[in-house]
Short mmCIF file of C-alpha atoms in Angstrom, two decimals:
data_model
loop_
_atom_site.label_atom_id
_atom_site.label_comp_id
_atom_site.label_asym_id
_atom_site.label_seq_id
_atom_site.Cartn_x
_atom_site.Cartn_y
_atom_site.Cartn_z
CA UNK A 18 0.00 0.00 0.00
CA UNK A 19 1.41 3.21 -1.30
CA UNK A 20 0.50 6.84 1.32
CA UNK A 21 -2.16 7.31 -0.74
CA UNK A 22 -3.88 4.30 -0.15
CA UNK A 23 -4.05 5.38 3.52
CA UNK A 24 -6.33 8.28 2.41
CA UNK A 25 -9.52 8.20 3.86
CA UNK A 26 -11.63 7.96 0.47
CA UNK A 27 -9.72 5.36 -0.29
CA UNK A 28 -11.19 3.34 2.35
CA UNK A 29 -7.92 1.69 3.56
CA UNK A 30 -9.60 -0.45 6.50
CA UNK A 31 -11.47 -2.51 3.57
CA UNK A 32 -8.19 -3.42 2.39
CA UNK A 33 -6.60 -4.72 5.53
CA UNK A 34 -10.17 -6.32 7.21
CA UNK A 35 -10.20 -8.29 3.64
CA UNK A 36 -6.35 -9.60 3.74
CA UNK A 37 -5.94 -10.50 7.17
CA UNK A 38 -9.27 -12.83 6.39
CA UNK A 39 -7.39 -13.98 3.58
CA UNK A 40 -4.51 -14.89 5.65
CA UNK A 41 -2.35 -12.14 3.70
CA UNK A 42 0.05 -9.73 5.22
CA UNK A 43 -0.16 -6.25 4.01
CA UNK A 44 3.05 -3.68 4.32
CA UNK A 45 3.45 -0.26 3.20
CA UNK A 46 5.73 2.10 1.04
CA UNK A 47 7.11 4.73 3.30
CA UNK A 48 6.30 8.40 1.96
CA UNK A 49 9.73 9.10 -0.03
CA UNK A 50 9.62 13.18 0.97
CA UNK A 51 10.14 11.85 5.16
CA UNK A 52 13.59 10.95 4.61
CA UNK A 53 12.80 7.38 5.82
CA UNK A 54 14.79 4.51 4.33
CA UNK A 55 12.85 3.33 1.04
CA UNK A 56 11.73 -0.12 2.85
CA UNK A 57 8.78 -1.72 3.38
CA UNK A 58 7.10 -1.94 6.57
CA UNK A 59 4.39 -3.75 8.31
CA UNK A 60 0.58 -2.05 8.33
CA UNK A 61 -0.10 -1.16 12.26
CA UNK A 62 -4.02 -0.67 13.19
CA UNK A 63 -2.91 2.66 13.96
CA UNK A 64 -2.53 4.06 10.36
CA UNK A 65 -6.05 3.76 10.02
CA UNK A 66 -7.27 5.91 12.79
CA UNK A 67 -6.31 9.57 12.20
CA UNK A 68 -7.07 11.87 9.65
CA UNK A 69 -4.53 12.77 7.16
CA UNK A 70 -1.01 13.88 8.81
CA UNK A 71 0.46 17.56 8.56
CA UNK A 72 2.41 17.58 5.49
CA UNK A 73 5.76 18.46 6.69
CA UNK A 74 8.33 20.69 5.35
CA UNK A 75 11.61 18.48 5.81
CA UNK A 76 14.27 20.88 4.45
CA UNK A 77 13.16 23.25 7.55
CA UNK A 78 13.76 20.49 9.79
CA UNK A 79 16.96 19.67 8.40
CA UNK A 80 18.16 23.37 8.71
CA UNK A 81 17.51 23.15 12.43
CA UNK A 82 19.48 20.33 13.49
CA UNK A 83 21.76 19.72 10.79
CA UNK A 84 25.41 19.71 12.44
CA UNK A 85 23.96 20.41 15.75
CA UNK A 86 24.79 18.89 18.82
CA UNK A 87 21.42 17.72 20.22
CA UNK A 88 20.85 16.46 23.87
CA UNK A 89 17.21 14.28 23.93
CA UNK A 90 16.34 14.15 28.11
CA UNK A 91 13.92 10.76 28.67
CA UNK A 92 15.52 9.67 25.21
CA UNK A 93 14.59 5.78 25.64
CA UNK A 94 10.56 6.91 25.69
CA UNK A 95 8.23 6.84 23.53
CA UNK A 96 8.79 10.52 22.54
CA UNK A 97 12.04 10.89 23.67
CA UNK A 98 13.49 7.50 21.06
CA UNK A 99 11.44 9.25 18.33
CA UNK A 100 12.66 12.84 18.22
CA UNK A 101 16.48 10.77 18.73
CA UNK A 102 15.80 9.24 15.63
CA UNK A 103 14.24 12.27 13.94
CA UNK A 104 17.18 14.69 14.68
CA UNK A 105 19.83 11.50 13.66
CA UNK A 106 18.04 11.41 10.12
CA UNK A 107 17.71 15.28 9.34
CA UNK A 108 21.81 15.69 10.38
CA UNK A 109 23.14 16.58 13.59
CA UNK A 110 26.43 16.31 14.26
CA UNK A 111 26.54 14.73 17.94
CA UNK A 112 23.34 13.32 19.68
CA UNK A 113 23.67 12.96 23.88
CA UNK A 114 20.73 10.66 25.02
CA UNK A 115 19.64 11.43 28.49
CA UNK A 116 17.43 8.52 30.36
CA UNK A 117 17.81 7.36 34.08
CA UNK A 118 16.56 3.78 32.84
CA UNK A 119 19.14 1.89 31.83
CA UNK A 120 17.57 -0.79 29.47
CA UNK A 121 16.07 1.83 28.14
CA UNK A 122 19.19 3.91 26.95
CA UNK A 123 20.82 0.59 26.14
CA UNK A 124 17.98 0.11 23.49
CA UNK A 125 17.59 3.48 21.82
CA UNK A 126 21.71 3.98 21.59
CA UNK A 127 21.98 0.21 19.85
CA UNK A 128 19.45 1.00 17.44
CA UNK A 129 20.25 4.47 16.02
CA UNK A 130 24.06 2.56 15.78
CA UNK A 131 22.83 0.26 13.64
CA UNK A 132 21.60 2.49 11.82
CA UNK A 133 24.07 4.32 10.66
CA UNK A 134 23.26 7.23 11.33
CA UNK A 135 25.75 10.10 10.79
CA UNK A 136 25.75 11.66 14.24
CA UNK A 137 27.87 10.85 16.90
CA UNK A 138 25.94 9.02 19.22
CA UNK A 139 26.32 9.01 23.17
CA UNK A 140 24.10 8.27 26.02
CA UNK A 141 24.10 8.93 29.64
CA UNK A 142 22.77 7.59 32.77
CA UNK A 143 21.16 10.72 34.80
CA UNK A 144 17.92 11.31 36.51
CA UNK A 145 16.97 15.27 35.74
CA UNK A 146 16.25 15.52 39.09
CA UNK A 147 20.01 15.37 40.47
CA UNK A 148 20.69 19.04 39.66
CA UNK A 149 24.49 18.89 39.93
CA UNK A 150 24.62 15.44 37.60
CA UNK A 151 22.43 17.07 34.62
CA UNK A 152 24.62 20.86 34.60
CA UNK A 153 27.90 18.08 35.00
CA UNK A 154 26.77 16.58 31.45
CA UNK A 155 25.18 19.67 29.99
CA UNK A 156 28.40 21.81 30.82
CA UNK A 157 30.81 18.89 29.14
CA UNK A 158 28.56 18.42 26.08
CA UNK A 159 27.34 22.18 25.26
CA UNK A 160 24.56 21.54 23.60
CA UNK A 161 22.85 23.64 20.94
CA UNK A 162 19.75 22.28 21.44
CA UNK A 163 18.07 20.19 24.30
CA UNK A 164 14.91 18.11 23.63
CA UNK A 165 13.30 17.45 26.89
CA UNK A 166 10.93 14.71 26.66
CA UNK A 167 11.56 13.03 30.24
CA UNK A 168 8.55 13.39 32.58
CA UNK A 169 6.18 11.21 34.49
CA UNK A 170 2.81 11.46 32.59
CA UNK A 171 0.58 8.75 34.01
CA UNK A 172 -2.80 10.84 35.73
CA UNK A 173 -3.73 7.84 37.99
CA UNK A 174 -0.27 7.27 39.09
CA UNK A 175 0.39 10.94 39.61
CA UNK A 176 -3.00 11.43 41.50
CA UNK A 177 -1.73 8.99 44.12
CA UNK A 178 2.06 9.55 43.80
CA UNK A 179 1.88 12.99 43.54
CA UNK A 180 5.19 14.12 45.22
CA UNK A 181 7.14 11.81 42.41
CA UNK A 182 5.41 14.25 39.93
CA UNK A 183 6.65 17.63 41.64
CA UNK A 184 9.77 16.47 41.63
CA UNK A 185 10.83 14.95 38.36
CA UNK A 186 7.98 17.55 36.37
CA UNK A 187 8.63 20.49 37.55
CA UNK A 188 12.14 20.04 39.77
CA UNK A 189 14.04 18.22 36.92
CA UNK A 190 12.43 20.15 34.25
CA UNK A 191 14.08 23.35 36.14
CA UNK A 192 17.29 21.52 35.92
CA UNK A 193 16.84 21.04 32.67
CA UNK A 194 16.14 24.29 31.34
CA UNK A 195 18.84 26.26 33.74
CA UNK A 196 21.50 23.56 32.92
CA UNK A 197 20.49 24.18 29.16
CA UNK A 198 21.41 28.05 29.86
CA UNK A 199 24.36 27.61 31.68
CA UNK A 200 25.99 25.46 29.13
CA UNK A 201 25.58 28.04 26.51
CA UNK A 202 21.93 26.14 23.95
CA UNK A 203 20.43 28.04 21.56
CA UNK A 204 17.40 26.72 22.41
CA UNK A 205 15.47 23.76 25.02
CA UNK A 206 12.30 22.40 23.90
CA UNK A 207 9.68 21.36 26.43
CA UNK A 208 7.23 18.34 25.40
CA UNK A 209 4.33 19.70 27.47
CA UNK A 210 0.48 18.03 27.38
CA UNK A 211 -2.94 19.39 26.38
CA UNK A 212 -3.33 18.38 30.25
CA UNK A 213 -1.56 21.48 31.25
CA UNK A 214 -4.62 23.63 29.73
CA UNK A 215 -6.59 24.57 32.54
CA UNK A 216 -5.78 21.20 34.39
CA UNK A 217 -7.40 19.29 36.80
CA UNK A 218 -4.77 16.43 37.60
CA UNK A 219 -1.36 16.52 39.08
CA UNK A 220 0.00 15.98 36.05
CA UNK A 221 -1.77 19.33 34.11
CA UNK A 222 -0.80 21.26 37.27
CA UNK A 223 2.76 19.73 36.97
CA UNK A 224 3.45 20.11 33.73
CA UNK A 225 1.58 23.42 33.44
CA UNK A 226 3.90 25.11 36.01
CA UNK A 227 6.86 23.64 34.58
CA UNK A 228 5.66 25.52 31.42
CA UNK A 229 5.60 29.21 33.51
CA UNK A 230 8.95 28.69 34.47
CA UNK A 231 10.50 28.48 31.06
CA UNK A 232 8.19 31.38 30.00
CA UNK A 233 9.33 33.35 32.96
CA UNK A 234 13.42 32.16 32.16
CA UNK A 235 12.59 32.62 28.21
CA UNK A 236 11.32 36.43 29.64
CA UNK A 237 14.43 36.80 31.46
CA UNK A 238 17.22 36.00 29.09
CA UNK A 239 15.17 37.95 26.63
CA UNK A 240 15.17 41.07 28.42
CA UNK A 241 19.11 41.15 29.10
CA UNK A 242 21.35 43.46 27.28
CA UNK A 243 24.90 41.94 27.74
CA UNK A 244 25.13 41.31 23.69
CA UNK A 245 25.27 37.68 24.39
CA UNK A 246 23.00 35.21 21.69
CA UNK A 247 19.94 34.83 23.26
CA UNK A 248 18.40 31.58 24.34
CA UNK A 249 14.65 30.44 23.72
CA UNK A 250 12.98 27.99 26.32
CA UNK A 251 9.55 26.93 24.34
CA UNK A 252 6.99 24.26 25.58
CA UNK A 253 5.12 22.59 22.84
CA UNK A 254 1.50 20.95 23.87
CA UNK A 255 0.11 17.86 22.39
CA UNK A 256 -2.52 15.30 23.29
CA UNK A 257 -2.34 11.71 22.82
CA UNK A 258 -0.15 9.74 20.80
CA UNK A 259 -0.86 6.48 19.30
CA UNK A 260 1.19 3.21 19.91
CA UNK A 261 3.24 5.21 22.72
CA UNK A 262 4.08 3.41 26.43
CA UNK A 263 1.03 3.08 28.01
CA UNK A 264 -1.21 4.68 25.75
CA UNK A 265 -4.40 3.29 25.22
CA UNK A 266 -4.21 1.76 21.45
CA UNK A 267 -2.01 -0.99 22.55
CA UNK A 268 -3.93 -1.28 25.46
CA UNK A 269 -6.87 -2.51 23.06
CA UNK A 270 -4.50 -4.25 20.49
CA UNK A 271 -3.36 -6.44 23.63
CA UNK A 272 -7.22 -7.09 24.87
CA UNK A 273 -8.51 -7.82 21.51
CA UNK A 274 -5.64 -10.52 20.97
CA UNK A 275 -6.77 -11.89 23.96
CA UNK A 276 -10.74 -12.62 23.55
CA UNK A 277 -11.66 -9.42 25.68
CA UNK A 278 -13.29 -7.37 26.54
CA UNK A 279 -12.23 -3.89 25.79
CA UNK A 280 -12.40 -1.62 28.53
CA UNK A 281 -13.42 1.92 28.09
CA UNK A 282 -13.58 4.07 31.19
CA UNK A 283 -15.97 6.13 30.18
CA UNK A 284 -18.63 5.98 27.05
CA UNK A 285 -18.26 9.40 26.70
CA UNK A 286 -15.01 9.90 26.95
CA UNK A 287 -12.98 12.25 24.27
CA UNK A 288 -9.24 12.04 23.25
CA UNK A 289 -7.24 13.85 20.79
CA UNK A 290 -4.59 11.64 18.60
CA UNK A 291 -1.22 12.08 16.88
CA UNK A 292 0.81 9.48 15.35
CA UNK A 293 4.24 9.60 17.13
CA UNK A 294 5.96 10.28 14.12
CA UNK A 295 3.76 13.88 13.59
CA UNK A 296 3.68 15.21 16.79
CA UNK A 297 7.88 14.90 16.84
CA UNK A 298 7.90 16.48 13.63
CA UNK A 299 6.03 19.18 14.62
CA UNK A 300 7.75 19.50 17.47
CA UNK A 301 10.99 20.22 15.78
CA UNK A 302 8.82 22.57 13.50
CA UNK A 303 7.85 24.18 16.59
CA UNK A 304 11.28 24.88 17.22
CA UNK A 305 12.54 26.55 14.23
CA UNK A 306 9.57 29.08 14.40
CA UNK A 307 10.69 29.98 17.84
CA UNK A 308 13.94 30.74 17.01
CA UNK A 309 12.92 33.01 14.20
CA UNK A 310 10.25 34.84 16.36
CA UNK A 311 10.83 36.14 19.93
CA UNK A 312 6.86 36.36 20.44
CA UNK A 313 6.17 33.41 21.79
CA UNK A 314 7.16 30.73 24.04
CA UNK A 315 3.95 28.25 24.08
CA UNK A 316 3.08 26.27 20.84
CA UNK A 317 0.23 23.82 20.27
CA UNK A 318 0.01 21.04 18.07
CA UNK A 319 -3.28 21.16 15.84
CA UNK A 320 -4.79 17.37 16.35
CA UNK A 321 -7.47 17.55 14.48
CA UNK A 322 -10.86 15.96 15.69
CA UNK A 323 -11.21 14.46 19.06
CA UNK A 324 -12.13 10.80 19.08
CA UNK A 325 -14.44 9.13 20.90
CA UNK A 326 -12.69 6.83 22.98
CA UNK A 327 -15.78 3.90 22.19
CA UNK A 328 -15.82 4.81 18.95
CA UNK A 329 -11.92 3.89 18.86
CA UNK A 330 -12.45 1.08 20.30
CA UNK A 331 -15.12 -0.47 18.14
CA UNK A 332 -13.28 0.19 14.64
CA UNK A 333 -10.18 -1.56 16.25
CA UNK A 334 -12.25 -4.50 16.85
CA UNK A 335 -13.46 -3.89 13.10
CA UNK A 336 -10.20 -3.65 12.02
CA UNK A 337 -9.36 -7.17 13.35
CA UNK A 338 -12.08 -8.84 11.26
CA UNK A 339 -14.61 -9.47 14.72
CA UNK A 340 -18.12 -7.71 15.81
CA UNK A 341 -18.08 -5.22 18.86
CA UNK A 342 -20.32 -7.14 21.13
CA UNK A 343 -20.38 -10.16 19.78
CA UNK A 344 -17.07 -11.27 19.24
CA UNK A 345 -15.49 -8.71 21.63
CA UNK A 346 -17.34 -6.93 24.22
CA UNK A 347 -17.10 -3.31 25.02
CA UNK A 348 -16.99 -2.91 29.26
CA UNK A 349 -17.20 0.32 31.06
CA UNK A 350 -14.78 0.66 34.14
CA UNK A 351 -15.75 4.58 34.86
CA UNK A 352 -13.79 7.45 35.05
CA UNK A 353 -10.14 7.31 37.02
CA UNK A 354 -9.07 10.00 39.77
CA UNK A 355 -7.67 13.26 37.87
CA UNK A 356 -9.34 12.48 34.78
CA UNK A 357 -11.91 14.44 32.67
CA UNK A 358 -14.56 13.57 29.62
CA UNK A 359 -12.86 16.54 27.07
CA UNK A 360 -9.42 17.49 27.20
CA UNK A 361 -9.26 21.44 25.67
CA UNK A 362 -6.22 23.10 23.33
CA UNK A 363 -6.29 26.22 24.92
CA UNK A 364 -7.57 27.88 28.28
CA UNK A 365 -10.43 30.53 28.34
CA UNK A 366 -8.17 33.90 28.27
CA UNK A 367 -5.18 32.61 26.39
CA UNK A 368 -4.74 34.40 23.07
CA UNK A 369 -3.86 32.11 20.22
CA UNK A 370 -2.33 32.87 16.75
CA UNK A 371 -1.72 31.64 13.84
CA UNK A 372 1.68 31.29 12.86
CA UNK A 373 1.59 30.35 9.19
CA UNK A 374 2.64 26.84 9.34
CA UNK A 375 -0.10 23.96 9.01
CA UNK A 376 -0.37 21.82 12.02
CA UNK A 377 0.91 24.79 14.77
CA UNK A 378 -0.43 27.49 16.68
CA UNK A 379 1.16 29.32 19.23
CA UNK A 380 -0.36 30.59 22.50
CA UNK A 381 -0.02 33.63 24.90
CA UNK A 382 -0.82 31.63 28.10
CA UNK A 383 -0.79 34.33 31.66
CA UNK A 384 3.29 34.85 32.62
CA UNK A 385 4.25 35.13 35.79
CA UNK A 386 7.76 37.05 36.75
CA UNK A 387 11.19 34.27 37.21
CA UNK A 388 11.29 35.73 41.26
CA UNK A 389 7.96 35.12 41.91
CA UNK A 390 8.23 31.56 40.25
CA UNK A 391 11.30 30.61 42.38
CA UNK A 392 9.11 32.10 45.79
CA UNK A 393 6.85 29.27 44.70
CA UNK A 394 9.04 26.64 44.33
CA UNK A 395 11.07 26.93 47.77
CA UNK A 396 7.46 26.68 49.06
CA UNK A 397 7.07 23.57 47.14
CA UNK A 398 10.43 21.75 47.89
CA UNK A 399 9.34 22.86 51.34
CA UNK A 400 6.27 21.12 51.39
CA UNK A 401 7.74 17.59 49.47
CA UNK A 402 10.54 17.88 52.06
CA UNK A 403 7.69 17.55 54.74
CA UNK A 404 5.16 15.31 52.44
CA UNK A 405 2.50 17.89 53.33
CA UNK A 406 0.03 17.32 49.47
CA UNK A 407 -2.22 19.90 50.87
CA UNK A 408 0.68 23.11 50.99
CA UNK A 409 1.72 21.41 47.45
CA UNK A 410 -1.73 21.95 46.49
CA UNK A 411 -2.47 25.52 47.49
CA UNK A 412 0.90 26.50 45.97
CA UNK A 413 -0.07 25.22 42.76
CA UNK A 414 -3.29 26.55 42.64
CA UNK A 415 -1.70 30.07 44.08
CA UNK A 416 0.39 29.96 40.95
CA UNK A 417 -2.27 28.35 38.39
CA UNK A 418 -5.67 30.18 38.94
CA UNK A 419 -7.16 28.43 36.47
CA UNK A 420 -7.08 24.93 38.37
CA UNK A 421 -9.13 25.69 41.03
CA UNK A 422 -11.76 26.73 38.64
CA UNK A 423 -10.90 24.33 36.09
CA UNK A 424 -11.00 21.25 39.26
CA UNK A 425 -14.38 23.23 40.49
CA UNK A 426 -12.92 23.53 44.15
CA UNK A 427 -13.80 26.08 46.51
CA UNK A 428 -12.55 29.33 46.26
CA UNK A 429 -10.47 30.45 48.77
CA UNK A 430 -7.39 33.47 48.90
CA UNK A 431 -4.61 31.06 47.94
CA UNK A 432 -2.10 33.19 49.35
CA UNK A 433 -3.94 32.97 52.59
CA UNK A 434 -3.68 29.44 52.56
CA UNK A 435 -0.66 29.34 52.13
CA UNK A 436 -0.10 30.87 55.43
CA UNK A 437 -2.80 28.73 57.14
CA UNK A 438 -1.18 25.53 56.15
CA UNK A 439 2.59 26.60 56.90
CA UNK A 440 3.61 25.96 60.88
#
């Protein structure tokens, strides 16, 4: 099957529903503009669930990395392997993978070796939340560019384990970005959530703060007059991508393989969807618009049409030749703590703009100034010193309004809360 066939009027799903009853296996031609290897590959369920991707202009990609020196943080992820491989193909010069799991940074280092790829490629053991070990092995690399995919993203886990969350989502991010500008980067590149948009989980409120900071550092650095290059900090948002760690596509693949049922938390639950492939391209898209405009520090990626989580579900059971309810039933296991029906692209007073490029739009979320940022977070390694969740809590929401409307709590002077719940 050539890319076109994976056009939605040309009804790929007939295709693959009649060859796998036919016993057949089915691969694809890659798209010969991506700069993929001309090879066949296997048809994943996956290709048939989005609307057509972003077309992608590869020669700006190329221009952004090409003889770079790139360091990828959380570079044995989902994400974090992707964009690896994505900067390795378009031409950097030196690649430093960053990942505190080491079968994980064994894996993605082996395979970008064998592929051949031009850059020089290294990887490191380091958890972004030891401060002094991530400036160590920014400062000895100077990087022109940092990638920083590591996080925790899980909203159950991070409901219940919520100090984990503060510290590698917000503290290591910090240590990412001010290691980044001590060791001289042009730019570091934040792989933020839609979660962060007026969030209601620990992982929104994480992820949206860590997002603030590197506005508030991007603000800084911008407004100093010592002649030195100036470095951007940008966060790009996206929603869910297919086929990555935990996400819920192999999560089905795996139950319908295995008789059922599916299980759908909610039947009227809404996602948005990327490929993995697409959101990293846009990603490094995102990038090269940020260092040719000062304006803006906060892009999001344009998904397309939410999906109805049910509605997944039942044309992956299509797709696999068997009847929703009759072959494979559909169970409801209702909604999980930090959770929500619709996720949302951009809060209620954020400006958005186009920028001219399909598949991006950049955001003016509310700023906040670098010392008032850094008064929050002594608060907060204060209060995960001391395990006290609820000072955690009223320092986030001091910081992010929007949550406490957003989570529907009660209203309350945050700042006066603050006081309440310190001794």
């Amino acid at each position: 099957m050539t890319p076109s066939a994976f056009e939605p009027d040309a009804h790929p799903e007939s295709v693959l529903m009649r060859a796998r009853r036919l016993g057949l296996i089915v691969s694809r031609m890659p798209s010969l503009e991506s700069g993929d290897a001309p090879r066949l590959t296997a048809v994943a369920v996956e290709d048939l669930l989005l609307r057509a991707s972003e077309k992608i202009d590869y020669a700006r990609l190329e221009a952004l990395v090409k003889n770079k020196s790139v360091i990828v943080t959380g570079g044995g992820g989902s994400i974090g392997s992707e964009i690896c491989e994505r900067v390795a193909t378009f031409g950097a010069a030196r690649l430093l993978v960053i990942e505190n799991s080491e079968p994980a940074l064994y894996a993605v280092v082996e395979s970008l070796v064998e592929q051949n790829t031009k850059p020089l490629i290294e990887g490191r053991i380091a958890d972004i939340r030891d401060r002094d070990r991530i400036f160590r092995v920014m400062s000895e690399f100077k990087p022109d560019i940092v990638f920083h995919a590591a996080a925790l993203k899980h909203v159950p886990i991070l409901e219940r384990d919520w100090s984990e969350g503060v510290k590698t989502n917000i503290f290591g991010s910090i240590n990412v970005a001010d290691a980044a500008a001590a060791a001289g980067a042009e730019a570091m590149v934040m792989i933020s959530t839609d979660k962060a948009i007026e969030p209601v989980s620990m992982l929104g409120l994480t992820k949206r703060f860590a997002e603030m900071y590197c506005q508030a550092l991007d603000h800084d650095l911008g407004s100093q007059t010592d002649g030195k290059p100036r470095m951007r900090l940008i966060s790009v948002r996206f929603g869910n991508v297919l086929a990555s760690n935990g996400s819920v596509v192999p999560k089905f693949k795996a139950q319908i393989e295995a008789g059922g049922p599916v299980t759908v938390t909610h039947p009227d639950m809404v996602r948005y969807f990327m490929t993995i492939r697409e959101a990293c391209d846009l990603v490094l898209t995102a990038a090269t618009h940020a260092l040719a405009h000062s304006d803006f520090s906060v892009y999001v990626l344009n998904m397309g049409q939410p999906v109805k989580i049910v509605d997944l579900a039942e044309r992956m059971i299509k797709l696999s030749g068997l009847q929703p309810g009759h072959d494979i039933d559909i169970v409801f296991t209702g909604m999980r703590p930090g959770e929500r029906l619709n996720e949302i692209l951009f809060a209620f007073e954020e400006e958005t703009v186009e920028i001219g490029i399909a598949g991006i739009v950049a955001a003016r979320p509310r700023e906040s100034s670098l010392d008032a940022m850094r008064a929050w977070l002594a608060t907060l390694h204060k209060a995960v010193d001391d395990e006290r969740r609820s000072l955690i809590e009223v320092v986030l929401k001091d910081a992010i309004p929007e949550f406490a409307t957003g989570a529907g709590l009660v209203s309350q002077s945050a700042t006066a809360r603050i006081e309440q719940a310190q001794p």
